């Protein structure tokens, strides 16, 4: 009995919090048939917004994956003076509101900012352009890979790596053949979370992008823009594609995970 | 391939793990580093392997200075207490690892791995993952893996420590056979004096980061140089200022020269051998080992007052 009621509570909670709202989005999108949704999705600016979101993610995710693995290795396997500081800084993006991140970038790269005048003088445009969106996205999605990998590295310990060294493997060989395969699922989950965050980031990007339609408007910004223009079907349609992208990433990762590991 | 350790010291923070340790291991020998936990025996082994750097001193492998060499350049085989199996690889790939990182030809790797799996009796388990093996099988796999690149020396860190008593005894015997067959210079770390006595042809006793004594098992047992060694390599009684092994004490009903009076507390018959536990005049415990025949001849009983005479005793200078 207790088991069943526990399950009901868990499922009920998921329905109310997750499935309900998502279901309503689906229903509203296709309430008036496929045409309004299709029109919104096939608009030039919408396609551009999706392209931009995918490009940004394609840049931010690999960078944060490499950085996250390097940071996790440094935190777990090395001793250095500023280790505590690094550990704390990695969590900073989780603690800060994305809007604050956006503002901070604004202060750094804006016309009155520290780097702004130098960048302008050299003809480099950061704010209200793709570089700012990339930087903002990297910032907010920074912690996920490191946070997933650190506990796994601690758990597996370094004996396997030591064994590899005594067997003649150099640093790189040890990393590629022993360390990376041991942490691959932690990295995978980190990548899923990083990707989801990169696809869905709104606050920081909203501040630094300038929201120029067809230029610096990402998919999430496009949802807001459609909503404000009373194009609800369009807003819902874009939301659904965003949600499907996220679900697709999750599914892909689940499917490539071999059976041997689940035992 | 001989191993020489020269004046090696190592500290971890304020803890002195090794204090000016020197030792020599002959090529082809099977040496045990014996000591209680914290004696520095594992640290010494890891320094020989290059997994730990000494603060001072040198390591020479077959006469060549190896102190500055990284572990991957030393060509040593290392076996860890907890196996350090590569969990994401099959048994076969584990054993092949040392050869494939050296980019040896495929055919050579196949031959050598198959031969080693046969040697450690795991030829039927090549396609399994380490998680599907028992502890003893995993340790045999780890041994085959360490031997695959034909190391100059084989180092084992408490290799049987995580196994149960029966498997441990089995693997111990098996290691001795393996050493006879492969004949690679081998050093293993243990805190179990019986294991060291049984397997090794040389024992180095370590205590608090220093070498107490090194030598053949028999000489350590018969001629311990310090009280620590005498206590560590076997059971010992303290009678007055000297130390006596339980089998070097005679029990009698007459006070012979040098005899002490004692009362029998307990008699345990362990097959052929009999242990008699007594307490001396000051209440100090005395343990005597006699044969069943002696026991019957002397008609010993609990509560009897008897005379205990050391046949061979040792006195150590106060340290």
Coordinates of C-alpha atoms in Angstrom, one line a residue:
Chain A
X1 CA 0.0 0.0 0.0
X2 CA 2.6 2.4 1.1
X3 CA 4.6 1.7 -2.0
X4 CA 1.6 2.4 -4.3
X5 CA 0.7 5.7 -2.6
X6 CA 4.3 6.8 -2.8
X7 CA 4.2 6.1 -6.5
X8 CA 0.9 8.0 -6.9
X9 CA 2.3 11.0 -5.1
X10 CA 5.4 11.0 -7.4
X11 CA 3.4 10.6 -10.5
X12 CA 0.7 13.1 -9.5
X13 CA 3.4 15.7 -8.8
X14 CA 5.0 15.1 -12.2
X15 CA 1.6 15.4 -14.0
X16 CA 0.7 18.7 -12.2
X17 CA 4.1 20.3 -12.6
X18 CA 5.5 18.9 -15.9
X19 CA 3.0 17.0 -18.0
X20 CA 0.0 19.4 -17.5
X21 CA 1.6 22.6 -18.7
X22 CA 3.4 20.9 -21.5
X23 CA 0.1 19.2 -22.6
X24 CA -1.6 22.5 -22.6
X25 CA 1.1 24.0 -24.8
X26 CA 0.6 21.2 -27.3
X27 CA -3.1 21.6 -27.3
X28 CA -3.0 25.3 -27.7
X29 CA -0.5 25.1 -30.6
X30 CA -2.8 22.9 -32.7
X31 CA -6.1 24.3 -31.4
X32 CA -6.7 26.0 -34.7
X33 CA -5.2 23.3 -36.9
X34 CA -1.7 23.0 -38.3
X35 CA -1.6 26.2 -40.4
X36 CA -1.0 28.9 -37.8
X37 CA 1.8 26.8 -36.2
X38 CA 3.4 26.1 -39.5
X39 CA 3.2 29.7 -40.6
X40 CA 5.0 30.8 -37.4
X41 CA 7.7 28.1 -37.8
X42 CA 8.4 28.7 -41.4
X43 CA 8.8 32.5 -41.0
X44 CA 12.3 33.6 -41.9
X45 CA 13.0 35.2 -38.5
X46 CA 11.9 32.0 -36.7
X47 CA 14.2 29.8 -38.8
X48 CA 17.1 32.3 -38.2
X49 CA 16.3 32.2 -34.5
X50 CA 16.6 28.4 -34.4
X51 CA 19.8 28.5 -36.5
X52 CA 21.3 31.0 -34.1
X53 CA 20.3 28.9 -31.0
X54 CA 21.8 25.8 -32.5
X55 CA 25.1 27.6 -33.5
X56 CA 25.4 29.1 -30.1
X57 CA 24.9 25.7 -28.5
X58 CA 27.3 24.1 -30.9
X59 CA 30.0 26.5 -29.7
X60 CA 29.1 26.7 -26.0
X61 CA 28.6 23.0 -25.3
X62 CA 32.0 21.7 -26.6
X63 CA 33.9 24.6 -24.9
X64 CA 32.2 23.9 -21.6
X65 CA 32.6 20.1 -21.9
X66 CA 36.4 20.5 -22.3
X67 CA 36.6 23.1 -19.6
X68 CA 34.4 21.1 -17.3
X69 CA 36.6 18.0 -17.6
X70 CA 39.8 19.9 -17.2
X71 CA 38.4 21.7 -14.1
X72 CA 37.1 18.4 -12.6
X73 CA 40.5 16.8 -13.1
X74 CA 42.2 19.8 -11.5
X75 CA 39.9 19.8 -8.5
X76 CA 40.0 16.0 -7.9
X77 CA 43.5 15.0 -9.0
X78 CA 45.7 18.0 -8.3
X79 CA 46.7 20.0 -5.3
X80 CA 47.1 23.8 -5.8
X81 CA 46.7 26.9 -3.7
X82 CA 43.6 28.4 -5.3
X83 CA 41.7 25.1 -5.4
X84 CA 39.0 26.1 -3.0
X85 CA 38.5 29.3 -5.0
X86 CA 38.2 27.5 -8.3
X87 CA 35.7 25.0 -6.7
X88 CA 33.5 27.9 -5.5
X89 CA 33.8 29.9 -8.7
X90 CA 32.5 27.0 -10.8
X91 CA 29.2 27.1 -8.9
X92 CA 28.8 30.9 -9.3
X93 CA 26.7 30.7 -12.5
X94 CA 24.2 28.5 -10.6
X95 CA 23.9 31.0 -7.8
X96 CA 23.7 34.1 -9.9
X97 CA 20.5 35.2 -11.7
X98 CA 21.1 35.1 -15.5
X99 CA 20.0 38.7 -15.6
X100 CA 22.8 39.7 -13.3
X101 CA 25.2 37.7 -15.6
X102 CA 23.9 39.7 -18.6
X103 CA 24.3 43.0 -16.7
X104 CA 27.9 42.1 -15.7
X105 CA 28.7 41.4 -19.4
X106 CA 27.1 44.7 -20.3
X107 CA 29.3 46.5 -17.8
X108 CA 32.4 44.7 -19.1
X109 CA 31.8 45.0 -22.9
X110 CA 29.5 48.0 -23.0
X111 CA 30.6 51.4 -24.4
X112 CA 31.4 52.6 -20.9
X113 CA 32.8 49.2 -19.8
X114 CA 36.3 48.1 -19.1
X115 CA 36.9 46.4 -22.4
X116 CA 34.3 48.2 -24.5
X117 CA 36.4 51.2 -25.7
X118 CA 39.3 49.0 -26.6
X119 CA 37.1 46.6 -28.6
X120 CA 35.3 49.5 -30.4
X121 CA 38.7 51.0 -31.3
X122 CA 39.7 47.7 -32.9
X123 CA 36.4 47.3 -34.7
X124 CA 35.3 44.2 -32.7
X125 CA 31.6 44.0 -31.9
X126 CA 30.7 42.0 -28.8
X127 CA 27.5 43.4 -27.4
X128 CA 24.3 43.1 -29.4
X129 CA 26.1 40.6 -31.6
X130 CA 26.8 36.8 -31.6
X131 CA 29.9 36.9 -29.4
X132 CA 28.0 38.4 -26.5
X133 CA 25.3 35.7 -26.8
X134 CA 28.0 33.0 -26.9
X135 CA 29.8 34.4 -23.9
X136 CA 26.5 34.7 -21.9
X137 CA 25.5 31.1 -22.8
X138 CA 29.0 29.7 -21.9
X139 CA 28.8 31.6 -18.6
X140 CA 25.4 30.2 -17.5
X141 CA 26.0 26.6 -18.7
X142 CA 29.5 26.4 -17.2
X143 CA 29.1 24.3 -14.1
X144 CA 27.2 21.3 -15.4
X145 CA 29.9 19.1 -16.8
X146 CA 32.3 19.8 -13.9
X147 CA 29.6 19.2 -11.3
X148 CA 28.7 15.8 -12.8
X149 CA 32.3 14.6 -13.3
X150 CA 33.8 15.6 -10.0
X151 CA 31.9 13.1 -7.8
X152 CA 32.5 10.3 -10.4
X153 CA 36.3 11.0 -10.5
X154 CA 36.3 10.9 -6.7
X155 CA 34.5 7.6 -6.6
X156 CA 36.6 5.8 -9.1
X157 CA 39.8 7.0 -7.4
X158 CA 43.2 7.1 -9.2
X159 CA 44.3 3.5 -8.8
X160 CA 43.3 2.6 -12.4
X161 CA 45.2 5.6 -13.7
X162 CA 48.3 4.6 -11.6
X163 CA 48.0 1.0 -12.9
X164 CA 47.9 2.4 -16.5
X165 CA 51.1 4.4 -15.8
X166 CA 53.0 1.4 -14.5
X167 CA 51.9 -0.5 -17.6
X168 CA 53.6 2.1 -19.8
X169 CA 50.8 4.5 -20.7
X170 CA 51.7 8.2 -20.9
X171 CA 49.5 11.0 -19.6
X172 CA 47.4 11.3 -22.8
X173 CA 47.0 7.6 -23.3
X174 CA 45.9 7.2 -19.7
X175 CA 43.4 10.0 -20.1
X176 CA 41.9 8.7 -23.4
X177 CA 41.9 5.0 -22.6
X178 CA 41.3 4.9 -18.8
X179 CA 40.0 8.2 -17.3
X180 CA 37.6 9.3 -20.1
X181 CA 35.9 5.9 -20.5
X182 CA 35.5 5.7 -16.7
X183 CA 33.7 9.1 -16.6
X184 CA 31.9 8.9 -19.9
X185 CA 28.4 8.7 -18.4
X186 CA 29.1 11.6 -16.1
X187 CA 30.3 13.6 -19.1
X188 CA 27.3 12.6 -21.0
X189 CA 24.9 13.8 -18.4
X190 CA 26.9 17.0 -18.0
X191 CA 26.6 17.5 -21.8
X192 CA 22.8 16.9 -21.7
X193 CA 22.4 19.5 -19.0
X194 CA 24.7 21.9 -20.7
X195 CA 22.9 21.5 -24.0
X196 CA 19.5 22.0 -22.4
X197 CA 20.7 25.1 -20.6
X198 CA 22.2 26.5 -23.8
X199 CA 19.1 25.9 -25.8
X200 CA 16.8 27.3 -23.2
X201 CA 18.8 30.3 -21.8
X202 CA 16.8 33.5 -21.8
X203 CA 17.7 36.1 -19.1
X204 CA 21.4 36.7 -19.8
X205 CA 20.9 36.5 -23.6
X206 CA 18.0 38.9 -23.4
X207 CA 20.2 41.5 -21.8
X208 CA 23.2 41.3 -24.0
X209 CA 21.8 40.4 -27.4
X210 CA 19.7 43.5 -28.1
X211 CA 17.0 41.2 -29.5
X212 CA 17.4 42.3 -33.1
X213 CA 14.9 40.2 -35.2
X214 CA 16.6 38.1 -37.8
X215 CA 20.1 39.0 -36.4
X216 CA 20.6 38.4 -32.6
X217 CA 17.2 36.9 -31.8
X218 CA 17.5 33.3 -30.4
X219 CA 14.7 30.8 -30.2
X220 CA 13.7 31.6 -26.6
X221 CA 13.8 35.3 -27.4
X222 CA 11.6 34.6 -30.4
X223 CA 9.0 32.9 -28.2
X224 CA 8.8 36.0 -26.1
X225 CA 8.6 38.3 -29.1
X226 CA 5.8 36.2 -30.7
X227 CA 3.9 36.2 -27.4
X228 CA 4.2 40.0 -27.1
X229 CA 2.9 40.4 -30.6
X230 CA -0.2 38.4 -29.7
X231 CA 0.8 35.5 -31.9
X232 CA 0.1 32.8 -29.3
X233 CA 0.1 29.9 -31.8
X234 CA 3.5 31.0 -33.1
X235 CA 4.9 31.3 -29.5
X236 CA 3.5 27.9 -28.6
X237 CA 4.8 26.3 -31.8
X238 CA 8.4 27.5 -31.2
X239 CA 8.1 26.4 -27.6
X240 CA 7.2 22.9 -28.7
X241 CA 10.2 22.7 -31.1
X242 CA 12.5 23.8 -28.3
X243 CA 10.9 21.2 -26.0
X244 CA 11.3 18.5 -28.7
X245 CA 15.0 19.4 -29.2
X246 CA 15.6 18.9 -25.5
X247 CA 13.7 15.6 -25.4
X248 CA 15.6 14.5 -28.5
X249 CA 18.9 15.2 -26.8
X250 CA 17.8 13.2 -23.8
X251 CA 16.5 10.3 -25.9
X252 CA 19.7 10.1 -28.0
X253 CA 21.8 9.9 -24.8
X254 CA 19.6 7.2 -23.3
X255 CA 19.7 5.2 -26.5
X256 CA 23.4 5.2 -27.0
X257 CA 24.0 4.0 -23.4
X258 CA 24.8 0.3 -23.7
X259 CA 23.1 -2.4 -21.7
X260 CA 26.3 -3.6 -19.9
X261 CA 26.4 -0.4 -17.8
X262 CA 22.8 -0.5 -16.5
X263 CA 23.3 -3.8 -14.6
Chain B
X1 CA 67.2 -7.5 -12.6
X2 CA 68.4 -6.2 -9.2
X3 CA 66.8 -3.3 -7.3
X4 CA 68.7 -1.0 -5.0
X5 CA 67.3 1.6 -2.8
X6 CA 69.8 4.2 -1.4
X7 CA 69.1 6.4 1.6
X8 CA 65.5 7.1 0.7
X9 CA 63.5 9.4 2.9
X10 CA 59.8 10.5 2.4
X11 CA 57.6 12.6 4.5
X12 CA 53.8 13.3 4.2
X13 CA 53.3 16.6 6.0
X14 CA 54.6 16.0 9.5
X15 CA 54.5 12.2 9.2
X16 CA 57.8 10.5 8.4
X17 CA 56.9 7.5 6.1
X18 CA 60.5 6.5 5.3
X19 CA 63.6 7.6 7.2
X20 CA 66.9 7.0 5.3
X21 CA 66.0 3.5 4.0
X22 CA 68.5 1.5 2.0
X23 CA 68.1 -2.0 0.7
X24 CA 69.3 -4.3 -2.0
X25 CA 67.2 -6.9 -3.8
X26 CA 69.0 -9.5 -5.9
X27 CA 67.9 -10.2 -9.4
X28 CA 65.4 -13.0 -9.7
X29 CA 64.6 -13.1 -6.0
X30 CA 61.3 -13.0 -4.2
X31 CA 61.4 -10.4 -1.4
X32 CA 58.8 -9.5 1.2
X33 CA 58.6 -6.1 2.7
X34 CA 57.1 -6.9 6.1
X35 CA 55.9 -4.5 8.7
X36 CA 52.9 -3.2 10.6
X37 CA 50.6 -0.6 9.0
X38 CA 52.3 2.8 8.9
X39 CA 55.7 1.3 8.8
X40 CA 56.3 2.7 5.3
X41 CA 56.4 -0.6 3.4
X42 CA 53.8 0.5 0.8
X43 CA 55.4 3.9 0.4
X44 CA 58.7 2.2 -0.3
X45 CA 57.1 0.0 -3.0
X46 CA 55.4 2.9 -4.6
X47 CA 58.7 4.8 -4.7
X48 CA 60.4 1.9 -6.4
X49 CA 57.5 1.9 -9.0
X50 CA 57.7 5.7 -9.4
X51 CA 54.2 6.3 -8.2
X52 CA 55.6 8.3 -5.3
X53 CA 58.7 10.6 -5.4
X54 CA 61.2 10.3 -2.6
X55 CA 62.2 13.6 -0.8
X56 CA 65.8 12.4 -0.9
X57 CA 67.7 9.2 -1.9
X58 CA 67.8 7.1 -5.1
X59 CA 66.3 4.1 -6.7
X60 CA 68.4 1.9 -9.0
X61 CA 66.8 -0.8 -11.2
X62 CA 69.4 -3.2 -12.6
X63 CA 72.1 -0.8 -11.8
X64 CA 70.6 2.2 -13.6
X65 CA 69.5 5.3 -11.8
X66 CA 65.7 5.3 -12.0
X67 CA 64.8 8.0 -9.5
X68 CA 63.9 10.6 -12.1
X69 CA 62.1 8.2 -14.4
X70 CA 58.4 8.4 -14.7
X71 CA 56.5 5.2 -13.8
X72 CA 55.7 4.4 -17.5
X73 CA 59.4 4.4 -18.3
X74 CA 60.5 2.1 -15.5
X75 CA 59.1 -1.1 -16.9
X76 CA 57.8 -2.4 -13.6
X77 CA 54.7 -4.5 -13.1
X78 CA 52.6 -3.3 -10.2
X79 CA 49.7 -5.2 -8.6
X80 CA 47.4 -3.2 -6.3
X81 CA 45.6 -4.6 -3.2
X82 CA 42.2 -3.7 -4.7
X83 CA 43.1 -5.0 -8.1
X84 CA 42.8 -1.6 -9.9
X85 CA 41.0 -3.5 -12.7
X86 CA 40.0 -1.4 -15.8
X87 CA 36.3 -1.8 -15.3
X88 CA 35.3 -0.7 -18.7
X89 CA 37.5 -3.3 -20.5
X90 CA 37.2 -7.1 -20.8
X91 CA 39.6 -9.3 -19.0
X92 CA 41.4 -9.9 -22.3
X93 CA 41.7 -6.1 -23.0
X94 CA 42.9 -5.5 -19.4
X95 CA 45.8 -8.0 -19.9
X96 CA 46.5 -6.6 -23.4
X97 CA 46.7 -3.0 -22.2
X98 CA 50.4 -2.8 -21.5
X99 CA 51.2 -4.3 -24.9
X100 CA 48.7 -2.2 -26.9
X101 CA 50.0 1.1 -25.4
X102 CA 53.4 0.0 -26.6
X103 CA 51.9 -0.5 -30.1
X104 CA 53.1 -4.1 -30.4
X105 CA 51.9 -6.0 -33.5
X106 CA 48.4 -7.5 -33.1
X107 CA 49.5 -11.1 -33.6
X108 CA 52.1 -10.8 -30.9
X109 CA 49.6 -9.2 -28.5
X110 CA 47.1 -12.0 -29.2
X111 CA 49.7 -14.8 -28.5
X112 CA 51.0 -13.2 -25.4
X113 CA 47.6 -12.4 -23.9
X114 CA 46.3 -15.9 -24.6
X115 CA 49.4 -17.5 -23.0
X116 CA 49.1 -15.3 -19.9
X117 CA 45.4 -16.0 -19.5
X118 CA 46.3 -19.7 -19.6
X119 CA 49.1 -19.2 -17.0
X120 CA 46.6 -17.5 -14.6
X121 CA 43.9 -20.0 -15.5
X122 CA 41.5 -17.4 -16.9
X123 CA 41.5 -18.5 -20.5
X124 CA 37.7 -19.1 -20.4
X125 CA 37.1 -15.6 -18.9
X126 CA 38.7 -13.4 -21.6
X127 CA 35.4 -11.9 -22.7
X128 CA 34.1 -11.2 -19.2
X129 CA 34.3 -7.8 -17.5
X130 CA 36.1 -7.5 -14.1
X131 CA 32.8 -7.0 -12.3
X132 CA 31.9 -10.6 -13.3
X133 CA 34.9 -12.1 -11.7
X134 CA 35.6 -13.2 -8.1
X135 CA 38.2 -11.4 -6.0
X136 CA 40.8 -14.1 -6.5
X137 CA 40.2 -14.2 -10.3
X138 CA 40.5 -10.4 -10.5
X139 CA 43.8 -10.5 -8.7
X140 CA 45.0 -13.2 -11.1
X141 CA 43.9 -11.0 -14.0
X142 CA 45.8 -8.1 -12.4
X143 CA 48.9 -10.3 -12.2
X144 CA 48.7 -11.3 -15.8
X145 CA 48.2 -7.7 -16.8
X146 CA 51.3 -6.7 -14.8
X147 CA 53.4 -9.5 -16.4
X148 CA 52.2 -8.9 -20.0
X149 CA 54.8 -6.2 -20.9
X150 CA 57.6 -8.4 -19.6
X151 CA 58.5 -6.1 -16.7
X152 CA 62.0 -6.0 -15.2
X153 CA 60.5 -6.2 -11.7
X154 CA 57.1 -7.2 -10.3
X155 CA 55.8 -5.2 -7.4
X156 CA 52.8 -6.4 -5.4
X157 CA 51.2 -4.2 -2.7
X158 CA 49.4 -6.4 -0.2
X159 CA 48.2 -8.5 -3.1
X160 CA 46.1 -10.9 -1.1
X161 CA 45.0 -8.5 1.6
X162 CA 41.4 -8.1 0.3
X163 CA 40.8 -11.8 -0.1
X164 CA 39.4 -14.4 2.3
X165 CA 41.8 -16.8 4.1
X166 CA 41.3 -19.8 1.8
X167 CA 41.8 -17.9 -1.5
X168 CA 44.7 -16.1 0.1
X169 CA 46.5 -19.4 0.9
X170 CA 45.8 -20.7 -2.6
X171 CA 47.1 -17.6 -4.3
X172 CA 50.1 -17.5 -2.1
X173 CA 51.1 -21.0 -3.2
X174 CA 50.3 -20.1 -6.7
X175 CA 52.5 -16.9 -6.6
X176 CA 55.4 -19.1 -5.5
X177 CA 54.9 -21.4 -8.4
X178 CA 54.6 -18.5 -10.8
X179 CA 57.8 -17.0 -9.5
X180 CA 59.6 -20.3 -10.1
X181 CA 58.3 -20.3 -13.7
X182 CA 58.7 -16.7 -14.7
X183 CA 61.6 -15.8 -12.5
X184 CA 61.1 -12.1 -12.5
X185 CA 62.5 -10.1 -9.6
X186 CA 59.6 -9.7 -7.2
X187 CA 58.9 -7.6 -4.2
X188 CA 55.7 -7.9 -2.3
X189 CA 54.4 -5.9 0.7
X190 CA 52.6 -7.7 3.5
X191 CA 51.8 -7.2 7.2
X192 CA 51.3 -11.0 7.6
X193 CA 54.6 -12.6 8.9
X194 CA 53.3 -16.0 8.1
X195 CA 52.7 -15.0 4.5
X196 CA 56.2 -13.5 4.2
X197 CA 57.8 -16.6 5.8
X198 CA 55.9 -18.9 3.5
X199 CA 56.5 -17.2 0.2
X200 CA 59.6 -15.0 0.3
X201 CA 63.3 -16.0 0.0
X202 CA 64.3 -12.7 1.5
X203 CA 62.4 -10.6 4.1
X204 CA 62.9 -6.9 4.9
X205 CA 61.3 -5.9 8.2
X206 CA 60.3 -2.3 8.3
X207 CA 59.2 -0.4 11.4
X208 CA 58.3 3.3 11.7
X209 CA 60.0 4.1 8.4
X210 CA 63.2 2.3 9.1
X211 CA 64.7 -1.1 8.1
X212 CA 64.9 -3.2 11.2
X213 CA 66.5 -6.2 9.6
X214 CA 66.8 -7.9 6.3
X215 CA 67.6 -11.5 5.6
X216 CA 66.4 -15.0 4.9
X217 CA 63.2 -16.0 6.7
X218 CA 65.0 -18.6 8.9
X219 CA 67.8 -16.1 10.0
X220 CA 65.2 -13.5 10.9
X221 CA 63.3 -16.0 13.0
X222 CA 66.4 -17.6 14.6
X223 CA 68.6 -14.5 14.9
X224 CA 66.4 -11.4 15.2
X225 CA 68.6 -8.4 15.8
X226 CA 66.0 -6.3 17.6
X227 CA 63.1 -7.0 20.0
X228 CA 60.7 -5.6 17.3
X229 CA 61.8 -8.2 14.8
X230 CA 61.7 -11.0 17.4
X231 CA 58.1 -10.0 18.3
X232 CA 57.0 -9.4 14.7
X233 CA 58.2 -12.6 13.1
X234 CA 56.8 -15.0 15.7
X235 CA 55.3 -15.5 19.1
X236 CA 57.6 -14.6 22.0
X237 CA 57.7 -14.7 25.8
X238 CA 59.5 -12.2 28.0
X239 CA 61.1 -13.8 31.0
X240 CA 63.1 -11.5 33.1
X241 CA 65.1 -9.3 30.7
X242 CA 65.3 -11.9 27.9
X243 CA 63.0 -13.1 25.1
X244 CA 62.2 -16.8 24.4
X245 CA 60.2 -18.4 21.7
X246 CA 57.4 -20.7 23.0
X247 CA 59.1 -23.8 21.5
X248 CA 62.5 -22.9 23.2
X249 CA 61.0 -23.4 26.7
X250 CA 61.1 -26.7 28.6
X251 CA 58.6 -27.6 31.2
X252 CA 59.7 -29.8 34.1
X253 CA 58.9 -30.7 37.7
X254 CA 62.4 -30.0 38.9
X255 CA 64.0 -26.6 39.2
X256 CA 66.9 -26.7 36.7
X257 CA 69.5 -24.0 36.2
X258 CA 67.8 -20.7 35.1
X259 CA 64.3 -22.1 35.6
X260 CA 61.3 -19.9 36.7
X261 CA 58.3 -21.1 38.6
X262 CA 54.9 -20.8 36.9
X263 CA 51.4 -22.1 37.2
X264 CA 49.5 -23.7 34.4
X265 CA 46.4 -21.8 33.4
X266 CA 45.3 -23.6 30.3
X267 CA 46.4 -26.5 28.1
X268 CA 45.2 -26.6 24.5
X269 CA 45.9 -29.6 22.2
X270 CA 46.3 -28.5 18.6
X271 CA 46.8 -31.9 17.0
X272 CA 50.5 -32.9 17.4
X273 CA 51.4 -29.6 19.0
X274 CA 50.2 -28.6 22.5
X275 CA 50.1 -25.0 23.8
X276 CA 50.5 -24.5 27.5
X277 CA 49.6 -21.2 29.0
X278 CA 51.1 -20.3 32.3
X279 CA 51.5 -17.4 34.6
X280 CA 54.9 -16.6 36.2
X281 CA 55.7 -15.5 39.7
X282 CA 54.8 -11.8 38.9
X283 CA 51.7 -12.9 37.0
X284 CA 53.4 -12.4 33.6
X285 CA 51.9 -14.7 30.9
X286 CA 54.2 -17.5 29.5
X287 CA 53.3 -19.6 26.5
X288 CA 55.1 -22.9 26.0
X289 CA 54.8 -25.2 23.0
X290 CA 55.4 -28.9 23.6
X291 CA 54.6 -32.1 21.7
X292 CA 51.7 -34.4 22.7
X293 CA 54.2 -37.0 23.8
X294 CA 55.9 -34.6 26.2
X295 CA 52.5 -33.6 27.6
X296 CA 51.6 -37.2 28.3
X297 CA 55.0 -38.0 29.8
X298 CA 54.9 -35.0 32.1
X299 CA 51.3 -35.6 33.1
X300 CA 50.6 -31.8 33.1
X301 CA 47.3 -30.5 34.5
X302 CA 45.7 -27.2 35.0
X303 CA 46.6 -25.5 38.3
X304 CA 49.9 -27.4 38.6
X305 CA 53.0 -25.5 39.6
X306 CA 55.9 -26.3 37.3
X307 CA 59.4 -25.1 36.4
X308 CA 60.0 -23.5 33.0
X309 CA 63.5 -23.4 31.6
X310 CA 64.6 -21.5 28.5
X311 CA 66.7 -23.6 26.2
X312 CA 67.6 -20.7 24.0
X313 CA 67.0 -17.1 24.9
X314 CA 67.9 -13.7 23.5
X315 CA 68.7 -10.4 25.2
X316 CA 68.5 -7.1 23.3
X317 CA 70.2 -3.9 24.2
X318 CA 67.7 -1.4 25.4
X319 CA 66.6 0.8 22.5

